[in-house]
GROMACS .gro file of C-alpha atoms in nm:
model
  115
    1UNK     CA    1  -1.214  -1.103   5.301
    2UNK     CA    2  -0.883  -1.127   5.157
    3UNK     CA    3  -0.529  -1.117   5.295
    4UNK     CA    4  -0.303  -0.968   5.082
    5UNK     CA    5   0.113  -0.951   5.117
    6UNK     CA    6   0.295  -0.636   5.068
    7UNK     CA    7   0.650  -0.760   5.119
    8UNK     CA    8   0.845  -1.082   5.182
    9UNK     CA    9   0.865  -1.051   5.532
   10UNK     CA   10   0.482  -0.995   5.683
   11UNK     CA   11   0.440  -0.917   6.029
   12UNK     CA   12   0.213  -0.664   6.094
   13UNK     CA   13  -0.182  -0.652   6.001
   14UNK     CA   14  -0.376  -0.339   5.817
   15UNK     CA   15  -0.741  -0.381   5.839
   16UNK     CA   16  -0.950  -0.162   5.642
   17UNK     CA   17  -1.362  -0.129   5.723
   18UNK     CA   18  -1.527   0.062   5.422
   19UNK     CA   19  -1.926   0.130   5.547
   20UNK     CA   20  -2.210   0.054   5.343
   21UNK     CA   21  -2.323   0.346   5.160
   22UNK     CA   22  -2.624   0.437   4.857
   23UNK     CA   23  -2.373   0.668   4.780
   24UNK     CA   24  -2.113   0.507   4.558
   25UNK     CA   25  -2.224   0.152   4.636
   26UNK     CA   26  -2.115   0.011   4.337
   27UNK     CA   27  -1.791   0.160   4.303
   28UNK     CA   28  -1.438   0.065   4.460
   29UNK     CA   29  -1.172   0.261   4.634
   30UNK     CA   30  -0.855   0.216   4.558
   31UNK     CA   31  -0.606   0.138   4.869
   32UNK     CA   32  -0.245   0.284   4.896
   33UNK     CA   33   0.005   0.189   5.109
   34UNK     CA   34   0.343   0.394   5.119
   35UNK     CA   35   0.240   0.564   4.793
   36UNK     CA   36   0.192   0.250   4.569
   37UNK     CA   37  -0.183   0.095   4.496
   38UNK     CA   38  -0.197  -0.223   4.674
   39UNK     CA   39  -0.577  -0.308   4.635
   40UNK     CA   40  -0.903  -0.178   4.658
   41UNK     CA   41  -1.223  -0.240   4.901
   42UNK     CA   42  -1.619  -0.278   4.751
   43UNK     CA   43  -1.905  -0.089   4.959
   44UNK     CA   44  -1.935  -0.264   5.314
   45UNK     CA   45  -1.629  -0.490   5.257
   46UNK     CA   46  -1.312  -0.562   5.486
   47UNK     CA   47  -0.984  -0.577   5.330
   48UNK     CA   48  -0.646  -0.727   5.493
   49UNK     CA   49  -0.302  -0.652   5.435
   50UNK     CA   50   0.001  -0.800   5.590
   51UNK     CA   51   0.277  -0.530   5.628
   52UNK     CA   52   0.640  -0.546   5.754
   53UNK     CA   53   0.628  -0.389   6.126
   54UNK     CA   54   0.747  -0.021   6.100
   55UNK     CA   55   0.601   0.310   6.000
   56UNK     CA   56   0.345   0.334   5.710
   57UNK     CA   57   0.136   0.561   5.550
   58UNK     CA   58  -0.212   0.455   5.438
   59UNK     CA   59  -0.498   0.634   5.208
   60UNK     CA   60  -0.789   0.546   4.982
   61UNK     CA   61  -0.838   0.690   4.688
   62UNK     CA   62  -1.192   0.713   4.428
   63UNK     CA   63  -1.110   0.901   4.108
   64UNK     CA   64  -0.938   1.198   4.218
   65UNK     CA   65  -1.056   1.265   4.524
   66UNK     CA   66  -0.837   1.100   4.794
   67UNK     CA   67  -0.910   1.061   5.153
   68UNK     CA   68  -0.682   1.250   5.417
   69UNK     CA   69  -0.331   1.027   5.511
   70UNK     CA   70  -0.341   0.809   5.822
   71UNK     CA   71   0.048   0.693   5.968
   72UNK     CA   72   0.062   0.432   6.168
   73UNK     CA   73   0.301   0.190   6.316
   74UNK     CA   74   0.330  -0.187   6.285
   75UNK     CA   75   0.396  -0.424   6.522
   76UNK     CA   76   0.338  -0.819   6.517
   77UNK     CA   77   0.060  -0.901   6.696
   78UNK     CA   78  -0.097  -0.573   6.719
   79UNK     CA   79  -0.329  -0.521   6.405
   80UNK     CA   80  -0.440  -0.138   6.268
   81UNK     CA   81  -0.777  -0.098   6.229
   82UNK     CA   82  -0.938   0.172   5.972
   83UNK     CA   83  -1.260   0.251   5.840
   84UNK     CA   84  -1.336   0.439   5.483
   85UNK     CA   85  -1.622   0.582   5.356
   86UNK     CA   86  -1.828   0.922   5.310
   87UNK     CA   87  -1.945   1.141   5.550
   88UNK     CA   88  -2.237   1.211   5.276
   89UNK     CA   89  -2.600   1.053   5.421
   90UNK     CA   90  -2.946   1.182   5.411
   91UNK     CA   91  -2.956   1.606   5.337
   92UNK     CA   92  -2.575   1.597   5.322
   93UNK     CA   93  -2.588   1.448   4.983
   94UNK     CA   94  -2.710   1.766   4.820
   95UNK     CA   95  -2.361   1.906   4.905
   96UNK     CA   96  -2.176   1.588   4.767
   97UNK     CA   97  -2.040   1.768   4.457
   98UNK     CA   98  -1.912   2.029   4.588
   99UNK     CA   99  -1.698   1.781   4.838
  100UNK     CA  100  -1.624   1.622   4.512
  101UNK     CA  101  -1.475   1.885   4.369
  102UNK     CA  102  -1.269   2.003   4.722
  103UNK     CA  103  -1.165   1.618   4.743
  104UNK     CA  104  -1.280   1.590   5.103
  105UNK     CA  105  -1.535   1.335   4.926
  106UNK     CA  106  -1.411   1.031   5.153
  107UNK     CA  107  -1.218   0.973   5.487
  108UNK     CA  108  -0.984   0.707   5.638
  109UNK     CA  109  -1.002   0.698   6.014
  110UNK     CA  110  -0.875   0.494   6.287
  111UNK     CA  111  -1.171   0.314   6.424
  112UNK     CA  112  -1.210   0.258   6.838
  113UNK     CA  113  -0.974   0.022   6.987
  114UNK     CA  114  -1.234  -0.296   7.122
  115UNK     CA  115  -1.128  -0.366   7.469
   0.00000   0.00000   0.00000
């Protein structure tokens, strides 16, 4: 796990999930934040990034194919949670290149609040 600064002033927390999958296992995605690469997460990792609170746009990204945006809003104290990954298990990954080629490959989803 790594924590990883975006600006000079940090004060809210992106954490990004990315299941473990066969299917690209040893292969990264890259993460964006507000349309600049800030990192990338390995198969079943958990990545941290301090942001400054306010709006922000997240998506990951594997060669061309990039998942759908997620916005969310910042606030100290209140971390966003995501998860990454493919939707491509068992049968499914007969289909996987023509998802490739559509580039609804991988997804980026907010995961359940825990209570």
């Amino acid at each position: 796990m790594t924590l990883k600064t975006t600006p000079a002033v940090a004060t809210g927390l992106l954490v990004i999930s990315r299941t473990t999958q066969s299917l690209n296992y040893l292969r990264k995605f890259s993460v964006w934040i507000d349309g600049n690469r800030v990192g990338s997460i390995a198969n079943g990792a958990t990545q941290r990034f301090a942001l400054a609170a306010g709006q922000h746009t997240i998506f990951v990204k594997i060669d061309w194919c990039m998942s759908d945006k997620v916005t969310a809003d910042f606030k100290t104290g209140k971390p966003v949670e995501l998860v990454c990954g493919s939707d491509f298990t068992g049968w499914k990954l007969l289909l996987a290149c023509l998802y490739f080629l559509s580039g609804k490959y991988i997804y980026l989803r907010r995961t359940v609040p825990r209570v």
